[in-house]
Coordinates of C-alpha atoms in Angstrom, one line a residue:
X1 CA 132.9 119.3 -3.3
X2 CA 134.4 117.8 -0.1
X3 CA 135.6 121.6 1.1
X4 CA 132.6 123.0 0.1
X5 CA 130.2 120.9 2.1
X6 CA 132.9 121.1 5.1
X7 CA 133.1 125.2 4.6
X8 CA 128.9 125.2 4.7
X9 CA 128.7 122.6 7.8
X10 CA 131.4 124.9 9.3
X11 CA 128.9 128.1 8.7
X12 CA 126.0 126.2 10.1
X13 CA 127.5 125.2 13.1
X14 CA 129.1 128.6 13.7
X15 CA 125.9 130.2 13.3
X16 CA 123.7 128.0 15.7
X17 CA 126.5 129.0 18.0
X18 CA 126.2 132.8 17.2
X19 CA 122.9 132.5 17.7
X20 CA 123.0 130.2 21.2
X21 CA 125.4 132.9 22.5
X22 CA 123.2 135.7 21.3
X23 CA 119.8 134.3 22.8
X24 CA 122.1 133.3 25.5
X25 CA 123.0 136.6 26.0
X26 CA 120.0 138.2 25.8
X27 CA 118.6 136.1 28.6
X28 CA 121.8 137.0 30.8
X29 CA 121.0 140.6 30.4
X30 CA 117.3 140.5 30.1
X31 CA 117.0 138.4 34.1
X32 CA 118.4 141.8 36.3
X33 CA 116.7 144.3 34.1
X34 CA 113.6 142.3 35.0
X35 CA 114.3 141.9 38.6
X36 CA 115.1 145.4 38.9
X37 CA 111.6 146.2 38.0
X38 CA 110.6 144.9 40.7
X39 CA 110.7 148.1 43.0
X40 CA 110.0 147.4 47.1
X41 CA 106.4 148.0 48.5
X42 CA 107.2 150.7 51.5
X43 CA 105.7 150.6 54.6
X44 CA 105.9 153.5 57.3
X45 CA 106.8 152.5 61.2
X46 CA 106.0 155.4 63.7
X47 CA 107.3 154.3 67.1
X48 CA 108.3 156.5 70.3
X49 CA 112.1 155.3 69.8
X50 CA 113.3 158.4 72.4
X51 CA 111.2 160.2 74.8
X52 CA 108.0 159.2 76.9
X53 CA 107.2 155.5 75.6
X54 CA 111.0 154.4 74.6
X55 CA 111.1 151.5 76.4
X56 CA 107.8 150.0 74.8
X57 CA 108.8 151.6 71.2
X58 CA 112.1 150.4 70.7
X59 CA 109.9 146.7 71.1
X60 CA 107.5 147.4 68.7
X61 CA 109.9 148.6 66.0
X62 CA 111.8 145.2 67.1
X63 CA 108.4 143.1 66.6
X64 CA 107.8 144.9 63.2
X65 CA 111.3 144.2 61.3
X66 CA 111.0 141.0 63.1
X67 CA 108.0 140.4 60.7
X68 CA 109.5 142.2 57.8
X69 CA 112.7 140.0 57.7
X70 CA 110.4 137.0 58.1
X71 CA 108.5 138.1 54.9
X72 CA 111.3 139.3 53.3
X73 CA 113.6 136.1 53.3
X74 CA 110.7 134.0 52.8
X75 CA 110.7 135.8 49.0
X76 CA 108.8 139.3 49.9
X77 CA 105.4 140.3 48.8
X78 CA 104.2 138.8 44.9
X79 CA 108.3 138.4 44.6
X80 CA 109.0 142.2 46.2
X81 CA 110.1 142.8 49.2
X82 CA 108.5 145.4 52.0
X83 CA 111.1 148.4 52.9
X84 CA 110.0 149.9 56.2
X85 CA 110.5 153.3 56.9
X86 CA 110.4 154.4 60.4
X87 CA 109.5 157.7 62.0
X88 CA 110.3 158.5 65.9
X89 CA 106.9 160.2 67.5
X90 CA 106.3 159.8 71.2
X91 CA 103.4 161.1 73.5
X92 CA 106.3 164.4 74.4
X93 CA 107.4 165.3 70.7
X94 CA 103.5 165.4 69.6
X95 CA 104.8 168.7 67.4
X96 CA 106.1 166.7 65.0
X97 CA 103.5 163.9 64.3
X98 CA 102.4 165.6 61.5
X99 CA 105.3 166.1 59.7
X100 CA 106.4 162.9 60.0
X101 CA 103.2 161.6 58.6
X102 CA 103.2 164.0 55.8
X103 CA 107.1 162.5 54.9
X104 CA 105.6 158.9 55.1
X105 CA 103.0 159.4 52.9
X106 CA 103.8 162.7 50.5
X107 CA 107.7 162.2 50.1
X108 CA 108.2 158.4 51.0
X109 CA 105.0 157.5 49.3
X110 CA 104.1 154.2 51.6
X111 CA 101.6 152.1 51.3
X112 CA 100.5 151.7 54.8
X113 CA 102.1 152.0 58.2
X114 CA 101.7 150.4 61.3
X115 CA 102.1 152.7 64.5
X116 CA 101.7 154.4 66.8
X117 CA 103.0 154.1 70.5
X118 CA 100.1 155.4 72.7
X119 CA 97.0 156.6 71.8
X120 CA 97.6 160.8 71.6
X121 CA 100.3 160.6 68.7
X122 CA 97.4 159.1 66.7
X123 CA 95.3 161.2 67.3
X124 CA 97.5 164.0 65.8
X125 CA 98.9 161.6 62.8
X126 CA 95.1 159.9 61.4
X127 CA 93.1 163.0 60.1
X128 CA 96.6 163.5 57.9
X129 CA 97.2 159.6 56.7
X130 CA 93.1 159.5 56.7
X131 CA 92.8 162.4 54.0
X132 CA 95.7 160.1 51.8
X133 CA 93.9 157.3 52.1
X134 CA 96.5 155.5 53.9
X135 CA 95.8 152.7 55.9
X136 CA 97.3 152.3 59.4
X137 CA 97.1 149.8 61.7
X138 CA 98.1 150.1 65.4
X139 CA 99.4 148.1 67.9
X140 CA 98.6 149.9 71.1
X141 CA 95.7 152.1 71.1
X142 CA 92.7 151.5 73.0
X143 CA 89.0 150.4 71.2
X144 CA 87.5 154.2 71.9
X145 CA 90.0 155.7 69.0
X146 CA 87.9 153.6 66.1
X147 CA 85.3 153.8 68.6
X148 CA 84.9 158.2 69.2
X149 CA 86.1 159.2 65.2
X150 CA 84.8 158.3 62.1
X151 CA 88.8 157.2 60.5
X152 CA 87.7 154.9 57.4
X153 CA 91.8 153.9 57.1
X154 CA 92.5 153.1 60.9
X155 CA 92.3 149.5 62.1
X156 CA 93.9 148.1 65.3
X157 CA 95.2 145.3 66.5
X158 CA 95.3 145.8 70.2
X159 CA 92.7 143.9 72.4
X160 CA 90.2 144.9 74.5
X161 CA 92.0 146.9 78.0
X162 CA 88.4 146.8 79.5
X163 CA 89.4 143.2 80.1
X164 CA 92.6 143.7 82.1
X165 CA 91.2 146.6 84.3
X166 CA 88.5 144.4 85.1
X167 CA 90.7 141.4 85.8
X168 CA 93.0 144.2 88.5
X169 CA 89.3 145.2 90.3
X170 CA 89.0 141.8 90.6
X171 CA 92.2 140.9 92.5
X172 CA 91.2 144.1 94.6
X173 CA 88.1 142.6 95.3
X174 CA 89.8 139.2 96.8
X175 CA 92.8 140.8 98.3
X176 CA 89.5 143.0 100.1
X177 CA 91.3 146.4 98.6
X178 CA 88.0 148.5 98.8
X179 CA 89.4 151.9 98.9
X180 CA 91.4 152.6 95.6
X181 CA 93.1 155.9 94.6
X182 CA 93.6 156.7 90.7
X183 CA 96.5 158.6 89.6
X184 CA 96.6 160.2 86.2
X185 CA 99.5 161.6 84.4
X186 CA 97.1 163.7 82.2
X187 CA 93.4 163.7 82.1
X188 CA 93.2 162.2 77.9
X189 CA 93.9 159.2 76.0
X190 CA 95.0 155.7 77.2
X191 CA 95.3 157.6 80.7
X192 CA 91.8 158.6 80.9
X193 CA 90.4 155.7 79.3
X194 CA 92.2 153.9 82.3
X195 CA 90.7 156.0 84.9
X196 CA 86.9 155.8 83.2
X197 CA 86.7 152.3 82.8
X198 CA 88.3 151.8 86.7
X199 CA 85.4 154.3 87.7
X200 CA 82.4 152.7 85.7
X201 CA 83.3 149.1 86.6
X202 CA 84.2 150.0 90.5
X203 CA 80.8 149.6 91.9
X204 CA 80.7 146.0 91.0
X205 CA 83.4 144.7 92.0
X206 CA 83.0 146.6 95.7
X207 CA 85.3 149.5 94.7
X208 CA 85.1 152.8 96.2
X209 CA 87.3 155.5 94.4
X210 CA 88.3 157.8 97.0
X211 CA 90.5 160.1 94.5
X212 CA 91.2 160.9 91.4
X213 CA 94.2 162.9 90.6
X214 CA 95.2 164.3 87.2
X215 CA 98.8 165.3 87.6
X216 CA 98.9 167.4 84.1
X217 CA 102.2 166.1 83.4
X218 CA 103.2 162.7 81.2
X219 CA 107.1 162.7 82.2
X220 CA 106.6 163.5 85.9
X221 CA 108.9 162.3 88.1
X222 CA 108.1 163.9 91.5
X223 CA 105.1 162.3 92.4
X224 CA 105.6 162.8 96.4
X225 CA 103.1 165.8 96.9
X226 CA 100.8 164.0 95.5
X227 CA 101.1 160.9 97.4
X228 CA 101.2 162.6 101.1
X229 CA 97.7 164.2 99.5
X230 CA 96.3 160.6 99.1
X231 CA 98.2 159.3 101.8
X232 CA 95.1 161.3 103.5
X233 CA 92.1 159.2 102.3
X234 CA 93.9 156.3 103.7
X235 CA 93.4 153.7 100.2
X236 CA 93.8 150.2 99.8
X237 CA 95.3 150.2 96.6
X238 CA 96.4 153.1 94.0
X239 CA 95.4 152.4 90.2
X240 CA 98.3 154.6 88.2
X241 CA 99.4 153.8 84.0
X242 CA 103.3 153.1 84.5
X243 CA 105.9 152.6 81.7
X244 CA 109.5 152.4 81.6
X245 CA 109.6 155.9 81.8
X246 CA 107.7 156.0 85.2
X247 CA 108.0 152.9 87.0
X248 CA 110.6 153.4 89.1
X249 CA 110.5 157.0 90.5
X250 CA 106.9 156.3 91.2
X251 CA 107.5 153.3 93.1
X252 CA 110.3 154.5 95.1
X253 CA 108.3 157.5 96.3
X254 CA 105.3 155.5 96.9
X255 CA 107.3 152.9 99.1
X256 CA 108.4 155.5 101.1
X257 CA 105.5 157.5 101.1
X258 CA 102.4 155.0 101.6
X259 CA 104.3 151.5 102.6
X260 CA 102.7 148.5 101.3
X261 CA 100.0 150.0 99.7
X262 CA 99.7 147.7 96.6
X263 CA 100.4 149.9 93.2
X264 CA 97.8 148.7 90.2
X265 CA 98.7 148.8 86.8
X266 CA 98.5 147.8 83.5
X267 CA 100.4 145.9 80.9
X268 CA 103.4 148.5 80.3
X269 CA 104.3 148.3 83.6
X270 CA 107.2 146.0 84.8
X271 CA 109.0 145.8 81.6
X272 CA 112.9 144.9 81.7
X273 CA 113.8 148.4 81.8
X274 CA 111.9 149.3 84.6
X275 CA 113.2 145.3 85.7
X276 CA 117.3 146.4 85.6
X277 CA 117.0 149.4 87.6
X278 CA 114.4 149.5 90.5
X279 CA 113.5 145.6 91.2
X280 CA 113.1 145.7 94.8
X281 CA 110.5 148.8 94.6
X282 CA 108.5 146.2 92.2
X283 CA 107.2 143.5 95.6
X284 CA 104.5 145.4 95.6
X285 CA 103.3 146.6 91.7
X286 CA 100.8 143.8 90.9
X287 CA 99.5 144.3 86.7
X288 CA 97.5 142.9 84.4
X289 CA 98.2 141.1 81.3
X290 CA 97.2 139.3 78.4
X291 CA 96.4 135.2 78.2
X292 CA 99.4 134.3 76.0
X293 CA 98.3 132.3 72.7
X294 CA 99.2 128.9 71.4
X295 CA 101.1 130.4 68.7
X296 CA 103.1 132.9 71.4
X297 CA 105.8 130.4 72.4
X298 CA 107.0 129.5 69.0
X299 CA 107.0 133.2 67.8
X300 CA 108.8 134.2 71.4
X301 CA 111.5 131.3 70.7
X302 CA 112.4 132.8 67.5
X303 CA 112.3 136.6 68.1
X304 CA 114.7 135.5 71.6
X305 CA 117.1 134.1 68.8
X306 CA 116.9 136.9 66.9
X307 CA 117.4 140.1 69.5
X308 CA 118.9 138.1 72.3
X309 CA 115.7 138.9 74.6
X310 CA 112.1 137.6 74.7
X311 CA 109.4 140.7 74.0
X312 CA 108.7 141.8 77.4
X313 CA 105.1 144.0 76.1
X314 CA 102.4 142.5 74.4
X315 CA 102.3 145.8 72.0
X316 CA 105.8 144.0 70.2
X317 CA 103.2 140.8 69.6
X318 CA 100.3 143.4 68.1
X319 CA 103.1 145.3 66.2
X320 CA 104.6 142.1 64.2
X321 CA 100.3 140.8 63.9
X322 CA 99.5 144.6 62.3
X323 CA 102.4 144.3 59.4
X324 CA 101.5 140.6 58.6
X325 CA 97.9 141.4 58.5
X326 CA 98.9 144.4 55.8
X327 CA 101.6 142.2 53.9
X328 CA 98.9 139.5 53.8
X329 CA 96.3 142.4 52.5
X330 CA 98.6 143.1 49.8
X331 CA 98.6 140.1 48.5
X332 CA 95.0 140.3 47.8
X333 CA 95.4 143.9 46.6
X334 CA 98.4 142.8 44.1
X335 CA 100.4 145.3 46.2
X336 CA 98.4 148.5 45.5
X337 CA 97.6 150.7 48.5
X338 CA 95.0 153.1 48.9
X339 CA 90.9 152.3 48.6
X340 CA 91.8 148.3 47.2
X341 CA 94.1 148.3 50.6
X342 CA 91.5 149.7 52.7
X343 CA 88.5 147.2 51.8
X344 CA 91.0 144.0 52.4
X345 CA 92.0 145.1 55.6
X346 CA 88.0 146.6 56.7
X347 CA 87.2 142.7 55.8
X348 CA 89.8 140.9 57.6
X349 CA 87.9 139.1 60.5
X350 CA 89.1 136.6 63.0
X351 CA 92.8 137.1 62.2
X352 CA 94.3 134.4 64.1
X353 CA 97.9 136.4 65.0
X354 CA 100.6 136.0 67.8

């Protein structure tokens, strides 16, 4: 009777134990099949990464994974994490803005995407991401894109330019530069935005705008014709868009063309780029820029740490704000893109970013 109730006992316990290691077992296997389920949300980057714009691409792109790696380690979006997939597009290699946005949205099948550096590769890339009901949000493209088209899935955030060009007529006005000269690499986009809002606000800051010249050319680099032509009117001041790209041929061939005739510009000018190689042609390039936040020197302490530099362009600030402000959206939208994505981001007001 003894061995009997010791055999059943033994049976008992063997079989809680089968079945501890079987539910046990099932659990072990059951938690990665789970996670695996759990597929990344993809987000599209275009960025001029080579070509006109470089020097203020390669930042953005910086400011963006920045933003991803601080969503991702902080567990991701509803437990997934964002995979950004980037796409090079710059002002010169226009011919293939559409085909990269067609491989962001019809073969890599992203959600959103934040880009794009300047104002004429978006022009080529929206009516494509508009049609697929895409959302993207730039970082550097002027109020007049959202403003001139009727692009239900384009939001922005870059600030208001009209702000810095009327901050540089009025440093012309106390410096007494009267006689101003405008220099345009090509007469559309951010470049001709530039020169209309320098022409419309002139008058009241005592501004006369003795020429205009539309060069016809975004990667000129010979600029001296042009200057002995001005040289003519005798200006105060020249108003020109710089960027890494530009900065230092034009202002080696402007100091030895017109002196001390103080070059105007606006934010992309002066970057560290620009910095390394011509400082000494940069005493007289005076540009406007934007008030820096309260939140700016803790976000500039950590991206130093991370990339060794601080961002030297505001548009690396607007970049990491525009895939927080989507990664937040998701949240809302339980990570679904499309016309859910859209509305979130249409109501998102008073953002308060970088």
């Amino acid at each position: 009777s003894s061995d009997l109730n010791m055999n059943s006992t033994t049976k008992i316990i063997v079989g809680i134990i089968v079945v501890v290691i079987i539910i046990v077992g099932y659990n072990v296997y059951k938690k990665p099949a789970q996670e695996t389920t759990k597929e990344p949300i993809k987000i599209g980057g275009i960025f001029a990464l080579t070509g006109l714009g470089a020097s203020q691409g390669e930042q953005e792109l910086k400011g963006v994974q920045f933003a991803v790696k601080e969503i991702n380690d902080a567990g991701g979006v509803l437990g997934r994490q964002i995979e950004l997939i980037v796409e090079d597009v710059s002002l010169d290699k226009l011919n293939i803005a559409g085909s990269a946005a067609h491989k962001l949205v019809d073969i890599d099948k992203v959600v959103a995407i934040v880009g794009t550096t300047w104002e004429e590769p978006a022009q080529a890339i929206l009516p494509i991401t508009d049609a697929a009901k895409v959302p993207m949000v730039g970082q550097n493209q002027t109020r007049t894109l959202k403003k001139d088209n009727s692009f239900n899935y384009f939001f922005s955030t870059w600030y208001n330019n009209e702000v810095g060009i009327r901050e540089l007529l009025s440093y012309a006005q106390k410096k007494r530069l009267k006689r101003i000269a405008i220099i345009r690499p090509i007469g559309a986009g951010f470049y001709q935005y530039v020169s209309d809002k320098v022409s419309s606000n002139a008058k009241e800051f005592d501004v006369e705008i003795v020429e205009d010249v539309n060069l016809n050319n975004p990667i000129a680099s010979d600029f001296r014709t042009d200057l002995a032509k001005i040289k003519v009117k005798n200006p105060d001041a020249i108003i020109i868009v710089l960027n890494g790209f530009t900065d230092c041929p034009f202002l080696k061939q402007a100091n030895e063309i017109l002196g001390n005739v103080p070059v105007l510009s606006t934010e992309g000018a002066g970057d560290y780029y620009a910095l390394s190689q011509c400082s000494k042609s940069m005493e007289n390039l005076y540009f406007s820029y934007p008030k820096e936040t309260s939140e700016y020197a803790s976000f500039a302490e950590r991206y130093t740490k991370a990339f060794g530099v601080g961002p030297s362009t505001p548009s690396v600030m607007t970049a990491y704000d525009a895939l927080k402000i989507i990664a937040k959206s998701l949240e809302s939208t339980n990570g679904e893109g499309g016309e859910k994505l859209q509305k979130v981001l249409a109501g998102t007001k008073n953002y308060k970013g970088v």
